[in-house]
Short mmCIF file of C-alpha atoms in Angstrom, two decimals:
data_model
loop_
_atom_site.label_atom_id
_atom_site.label_comp_id
_atom_site.label_asym_id
_atom_site.label_seq_id
_atom_site.Cartn_x
_atom_site.Cartn_y
_atom_site.Cartn_z
CA ALA A 1 -28.26 -34.80 -43.35
CA PRO A 2 -26.59 -31.62 -43.40
CA GLY A 3 -27.75 -29.45 -46.51
CA SER A 4 -30.85 -31.49 -46.92
CA PRO A 5 -33.96 -29.55 -48.27
CA ALA A 6 -35.91 -30.31 -45.24
CA LEU A 7 -33.16 -28.37 -43.34
CA MET A 8 -32.66 -25.57 -45.51
CA SER A 9 -34.36 -22.27 -44.46
CA ALA A 10 -35.83 -20.06 -47.16
CA PRO A 11 -35.11 -16.49 -47.21
CA SER A 12 -37.70 -14.09 -45.64
CA PRO A 13 -40.32 -12.33 -47.45
CA ASP A 14 -39.72 -8.67 -48.53
CA ARG A 15 -39.90 -6.19 -45.60
CA LEU A 16 -37.91 -3.12 -44.65
CA ASP A 17 -34.94 -3.41 -42.59
CA GLN A 18 -33.20 -0.54 -40.71
CA LEU A 19 -29.29 -0.64 -40.19
CA ARG A 20 -27.30 1.90 -38.39
CA ALA A 21 -23.78 1.89 -38.75
CA PRO A 22 -21.33 1.71 -35.96
CA VAL A 23 -19.94 5.14 -35.01
CA HIS A 24 -16.31 4.07 -35.81
CA TRP A 25 -17.19 3.09 -39.46
CA GLN A 26 -15.48 5.63 -42.17
CA ALA A 27 -16.17 4.01 -45.37
CA VAL A 28 -18.32 1.13 -46.85
CA ASP A 29 -18.40 -0.56 -50.33
CA PHE A 30 -21.52 -1.42 -52.39
CA ILE A 31 -21.36 -3.97 -55.26
CA SER A 32 -24.02 -5.76 -57.23
CA ASP A 33 -24.67 -8.03 -60.07
CA LEU A 34 -21.44 -9.82 -60.14
CA HIS A 35 -23.11 -12.98 -61.43
CA LEU A 36 -20.52 -15.43 -60.43
CA GLN A 37 -20.59 -18.67 -62.21
CA PRO A 38 -18.26 -21.41 -63.01
CA GLY A 39 -18.07 -20.47 -66.82
CA GLU A 40 -16.87 -16.95 -65.95
CA PRO A 41 -13.68 -17.44 -64.21
CA GLN A 42 -12.19 -13.90 -64.90
CA THR A 43 -14.93 -12.24 -62.87
CA PHE A 44 -14.44 -14.72 -60.01
CA GLU A 45 -10.68 -14.06 -59.83
CA VAL A 46 -11.10 -10.20 -59.99
CA TRP A 47 -13.56 -10.51 -57.02
CA ARG A 48 -11.58 -12.93 -55.18
CA ALA A 49 -8.47 -10.69 -55.53
CA MET A 50 -10.70 -7.67 -54.15
CA LEU A 51 -11.60 -9.88 -51.09
CA GLN A 52 -7.83 -10.63 -50.39
CA ARG A 53 -6.79 -7.00 -50.26
CA PRO A 54 -5.06 -6.33 -47.02
CA VAL A 55 -7.11 -5.49 -43.96
CA SER A 56 -5.85 -1.93 -44.13
CA GLU A 57 -7.20 -1.29 -47.46
CA ARG A 58 -10.60 -2.53 -46.90
CA PRO A 59 -13.78 -0.84 -46.19
CA ASP A 60 -15.50 -0.95 -42.65
CA ALA A 61 -18.26 -2.93 -44.30
CA LEU A 62 -19.26 -4.58 -47.81
CA PHE A 63 -22.65 -4.38 -49.15
CA ILE A 64 -23.81 -6.86 -51.69
CA LEU A 65 -26.95 -5.77 -53.26
CA GLY A 66 -28.17 -8.71 -55.08
CA ASP A 67 -27.14 -11.00 -57.85
CA LEU A 68 -23.79 -12.02 -56.53
CA PHE A 69 -24.47 -15.45 -58.23
CA GLU A 70 -25.74 -16.05 -61.50
CA VAL A 71 -28.14 -18.64 -60.02
CA TRP A 72 -28.40 -20.23 -56.58
CA VAL A 73 -30.72 -23.23 -56.47
CA GLY A 74 -30.52 -23.87 -52.69
CA ASP A 75 -27.94 -23.99 -49.88
CA ASP A 76 -27.37 -27.66 -50.41
CA VAL A 77 -25.24 -26.68 -53.75
CA LEU A 78 -22.28 -26.26 -51.10
CA ALA A 79 -22.61 -29.79 -49.56
CA SER A 80 -24.05 -32.09 -52.30
CA THR A 81 -21.62 -34.33 -54.27
CA ALA A 82 -24.30 -34.53 -56.92
CA SER A 83 -23.45 -30.96 -58.11
CA THR A 84 -20.49 -30.85 -60.53
CA ASP A 85 -20.03 -27.26 -59.62
CA GLN A 86 -19.89 -27.82 -55.91
CA ALA A 87 -15.97 -26.71 -55.87
CA PHE A 88 -16.78 -23.57 -57.44
CA TRP A 89 -19.72 -22.68 -54.98
CA ARG A 90 -17.57 -23.61 -51.81
CA ALA A 91 -14.70 -21.46 -53.14
CA CYS A 92 -16.95 -18.53 -53.36
CA ALA A 93 -18.32 -19.27 -49.85
CA GLU A 94 -14.73 -19.80 -48.45
CA ALA A 95 -13.63 -16.39 -49.97
CA LEU A 96 -16.44 -14.54 -48.37
CA ARG A 97 -15.97 -16.26 -45.04
CA VAL A 98 -12.50 -15.49 -44.74
CA PHE A 99 -13.06 -11.86 -45.93
CA SER A 100 -15.87 -11.58 -43.19
CA VAL A 101 -13.48 -12.40 -40.18
CA HIS A 102 -12.30 -8.83 -40.32
CA THR A 103 -15.00 -7.12 -42.50
CA PRO A 104 -18.76 -7.52 -42.09
CA VAL A 105 -20.48 -8.39 -45.18
CA TYR A 106 -24.13 -7.62 -45.60
CA PHE A 107 -26.20 -9.56 -48.48
CA MET A 108 -29.39 -8.62 -50.08
CA ALA A 109 -31.03 -11.11 -52.52
CA GLY A 110 -31.38 -10.21 -56.01
CA ASN A 111 -33.46 -11.68 -58.80
CA ARG A 112 -30.97 -14.52 -59.51
CA ASP A 113 -29.75 -15.76 -55.76
CA PHE A 114 -32.94 -15.01 -53.72
CA LEU A 115 -33.08 -18.71 -52.77
CA LEU A 116 -29.52 -18.05 -50.45
CA GLY A 117 -31.15 -19.08 -47.21
CA ALA A 118 -29.90 -19.30 -43.61
CA GLN A 119 -27.21 -21.84 -44.23
CA GLY A 120 -25.95 -20.18 -47.09
CA LEU A 121 -25.35 -17.07 -45.37
CA HIS A 122 -23.84 -18.63 -42.50
CA ALA A 123 -21.55 -20.66 -44.85
CA CYS A 124 -20.49 -17.33 -46.44
CA GLY A 125 -20.09 -15.22 -43.07
CA MET A 126 -22.74 -12.82 -44.30
CA HIS A 127 -25.69 -10.88 -42.75
CA GLY A 128 -28.78 -10.97 -44.47
CA LEU A 129 -30.74 -7.83 -45.36
CA SER A 130 -34.26 -7.39 -46.54
CA ASP A 131 -35.20 -5.51 -49.57
CA PRO A 132 -35.25 -2.68 -49.05
CA THR A 133 -33.29 -1.46 -46.14
CA THR A 134 -32.63 1.80 -44.72
CA PHE A 135 -29.18 2.70 -43.80
CA ASP A 136 -27.99 5.44 -41.38
CA PHE A 137 -24.30 6.45 -41.98
CA LEU A 138 -22.27 9.60 -41.44
CA GLY A 139 -25.23 11.28 -40.30
CA GLN A 140 -27.52 10.68 -43.44
CA HIS A 141 -30.17 8.33 -44.38
CA TRP A 142 -29.80 5.99 -47.32
CA LEU A 143 -32.12 3.64 -49.17
CA LEU A 144 -30.78 0.11 -50.41
CA SER A 145 -32.40 -2.00 -52.68
CA HIS A 146 -31.48 -4.51 -55.41
CA GLY A 147 -33.73 -2.68 -57.60
CA ASP A 148 -35.94 -5.36 -59.39
CA ALA A 149 -39.06 -4.64 -57.43
CA LEU A 150 -39.17 -1.13 -58.69
CA CYS A 151 -38.97 -2.19 -62.45
CA LEU A 152 -42.73 -1.70 -62.47
CA ALA A 153 -43.14 -1.61 -66.54
CA ASP A 154 -41.68 -5.15 -66.61
CA THR A 155 -45.11 -6.79 -65.90
CA ASP A 156 -44.02 -10.30 -66.82
CA TYR A 157 -41.12 -10.32 -64.35
CA MET A 158 -43.19 -8.65 -61.57
CA ARG A 159 -45.67 -11.37 -61.93
CA PHE A 160 -42.92 -13.89 -61.92
CA ARG A 161 -41.19 -12.21 -58.93
CA ALA A 162 -44.55 -12.03 -56.89
CA GLN A 163 -44.68 -15.84 -57.42
CA VAL A 164 -41.37 -17.06 -56.60
CA ARG A 165 -40.98 -14.95 -53.41
CA GLN A 166 -43.74 -16.78 -51.72
CA PRO A 167 -42.57 -18.84 -49.11
CA SER A 168 -44.83 -21.88 -50.35
CA TRP A 169 -43.40 -21.60 -53.73
CA GLN A 170 -39.92 -21.66 -52.21
CA ARG A 171 -40.54 -24.67 -49.94
CA ASP A 172 -41.95 -26.62 -53.14
CA PHE A 173 -38.89 -25.74 -55.15
CA LEU A 174 -36.30 -26.60 -52.35
CA ALA A 175 -37.94 -29.98 -51.94
CA GLN A 176 -37.34 -31.12 -55.52
CA PRO A 177 -33.87 -32.96 -56.21
CA LEU A 178 -31.17 -30.64 -56.70
CA SER A 179 -30.65 -32.09 -60.34
CA GLU A 180 -34.12 -31.02 -60.99
CA ARG A 181 -33.85 -27.44 -59.68
CA THR A 182 -30.57 -26.95 -61.82
CA ALA A 183 -32.35 -27.94 -64.73
CA ILE A 184 -35.28 -25.67 -64.12
CA ALA A 185 -32.86 -22.82 -63.32
CA ARG A 186 -30.99 -23.72 -66.52
CA ASP A 187 -34.27 -23.21 -68.47
CA LEU A 188 -35.09 -20.13 -66.87
CA ARG A 189 -31.69 -18.64 -67.58
CA GLU A 190 -31.91 -19.56 -71.40
CA GLN A 191 -35.14 -17.90 -71.67
CA SER A 192 -33.84 -14.70 -69.92
CA GLU A 193 -30.82 -14.70 -72.22
CA ALA A 194 -33.17 -15.04 -75.32
CA ARG A 195 -35.16 -12.09 -74.16
CA LYS A 196 -31.96 -10.08 -73.76
CA ARG A 197 -30.71 -10.78 -77.31
CA ASN A 198 -34.27 -9.90 -78.54
CA THR A 199 -34.02 -6.29 -77.06
CA ALA A 200 -30.16 -5.70 -77.10
CA ASN A 201 -30.54 -3.30 -79.93
CA ASP A 202 -33.55 -1.24 -78.77
CA PRO A 203 -32.78 0.54 -75.34
CA SER A 204 -36.53 1.45 -75.12
CA LEU A 205 -37.62 -2.00 -74.41
CA TRP A 206 -35.12 -2.29 -71.49
CA ALA A 207 -36.88 -2.53 -68.09
CA ASP A 208 -35.59 0.31 -65.91
CA VAL A 209 -36.41 1.45 -62.42
CA ASP A 210 -39.75 3.59 -62.25
CA ALA A 211 -38.80 7.11 -61.45
CA ALA A 212 -41.99 7.71 -59.47
CA ALA A 213 -42.03 4.55 -57.48
CA ALA A 214 -38.12 5.27 -56.51
CA ARG A 215 -39.23 8.87 -55.51
CA ALA A 216 -42.13 7.52 -53.41
CA ALA A 217 -39.77 5.00 -51.67
CA LEU A 218 -37.51 7.62 -50.59
CA GLN A 219 -40.14 9.97 -49.48
CA ALA A 220 -41.77 7.07 -47.33
CA THR A 221 -38.48 6.24 -45.69
CA GLY A 222 -37.07 9.78 -45.26
CA ALA A 223 -33.92 8.73 -47.41
CA HIS A 224 -32.45 11.21 -49.85
CA THR A 225 -30.43 8.68 -52.04
CA LEU A 226 -31.39 5.28 -53.30
CA ILE A 227 -28.63 3.11 -54.05
CA HIS A 228 -29.53 -0.09 -56.37
CA GLY A 229 -28.29 -2.54 -58.96
CA HIS A 230 -30.27 -5.04 -61.34
CA THR A 231 -30.44 -2.67 -64.34
CA HIS A 232 -26.83 -2.99 -65.37
CA ARG A 233 -26.81 0.78 -66.17
CA PRO A 234 -24.37 2.71 -63.72
CA ALA A 235 -25.60 6.23 -63.53
CA VAL A 236 -26.93 9.03 -61.31
CA HIS A 237 -30.74 9.93 -61.72
CA ALA A 238 -32.07 13.07 -60.26
CA LEU A 239 -35.63 12.53 -59.00
CA GLY A 240 -36.32 16.16 -57.96
CA ASP A 241 -36.33 17.81 -54.48
CA GLY A 242 -32.60 16.58 -53.86
CA LEU A 243 -33.87 13.09 -54.11
CA GLN A 244 -31.70 10.79 -56.38
CA ARG A 245 -31.14 7.24 -57.39
CA VAL A 246 -27.43 5.74 -57.90
CA VAL A 247 -27.24 2.60 -59.92
CA LEU A 248 -24.35 0.19 -59.22
CA SER A 249 -22.46 -1.28 -61.99
CA ASP A 250 -22.65 -5.09 -63.17
CA TRP A 251 -19.43 -6.86 -63.35
CA ASP A 252 -17.98 -8.83 -66.38
CA ALA A 253 -14.18 -8.97 -66.43
CA ALA A 254 -14.33 -10.76 -69.93
CA ALA A 255 -16.19 -8.08 -71.71
CA HIS A 256 -14.77 -5.37 -73.95
CA PRO A 257 -14.05 -3.15 -72.22
CA PRO A 258 -14.27 -5.19 -68.96
CA ARG A 259 -16.37 -4.08 -66.00
CA ALA A 260 -15.58 -4.25 -62.19
CA GLU A 261 -16.07 -1.70 -59.78
CA VAL A 262 -17.38 -0.71 -56.17
CA LEU A 263 -19.06 2.19 -55.22
CA ARG A 264 -17.27 3.61 -52.16
CA LEU A 265 -19.26 5.67 -49.57
CA ASP A 266 -17.31 7.91 -47.21
CA ALA A 267 -17.13 11.50 -45.74
CA GLN A 268 -16.34 12.62 -49.19
CA GLY A 269 -19.45 11.17 -50.67
CA LEU A 270 -20.20 8.56 -53.26
CA ARG A 271 -17.45 7.59 -55.83
CA ARG A 272 -17.02 4.89 -58.24
CA VAL A 273 -13.85 2.93 -57.64
CA PRO A 274 -12.55 0.56 -60.62
CA LEU A 275 -10.62 -2.61 -59.50
CA PRO A 276 -7.64 -3.79 -60.97
CA LEU A 277 -8.18 -6.43 -63.84
CA SER A 278 -4.99 -8.19 -63.90
#
């Protein structure tokens, strides 16, 4: 049956992709960490309004560098009537599919939506990217990543990541009934939120990208700038010798103050573009 676990394709293991922009591209946008979910409709509406802009106002491509979704337990969430949130996930997929008719969308898995497989990508009209990916654009070499693989000090998470990115683990997980996968994901999210609350008042406990690892990745790929998300701390970090990493903002339209922006890259360089929130 369509959408059954036996027919789903698990994402590929991490590897380095290379992407060269077509010569006619003049501007591209980057976003990450929207954490779209049924319980946060404000962020969804801001995102959908962004996708519904006239074609003349769009970039030449949109890059989503992970955690577009708060959780993704398998591509069958789009087809299974057993999911109470099916309508929400289908609305997300439809918005992306319509947008992608005129503007290519590239998706890199994050730590929340790494189980988005070939069927899900197809339903959303997106092209999958490996983490990391080098991107040649406007005569320069950029390095794209979600960023979680570079948070080396978060040893508990790094062990967890190594486990769940194994194809065998993913096959076993996707073989379970959707209800069980959803329950497991709910438990993991609750544990994650508890850890966030415990460290909320002590920034020194927050995991961040390892500067030496980021520098080494740039040197190994010949790029000068790493663009990533994951940490929810939008900033520019100089790494020496003209190298830098640029951190994308997370999105939360219900926060105080609200957060929703794209990072635009064009001939003028990188700049942050806040989105209308009403």
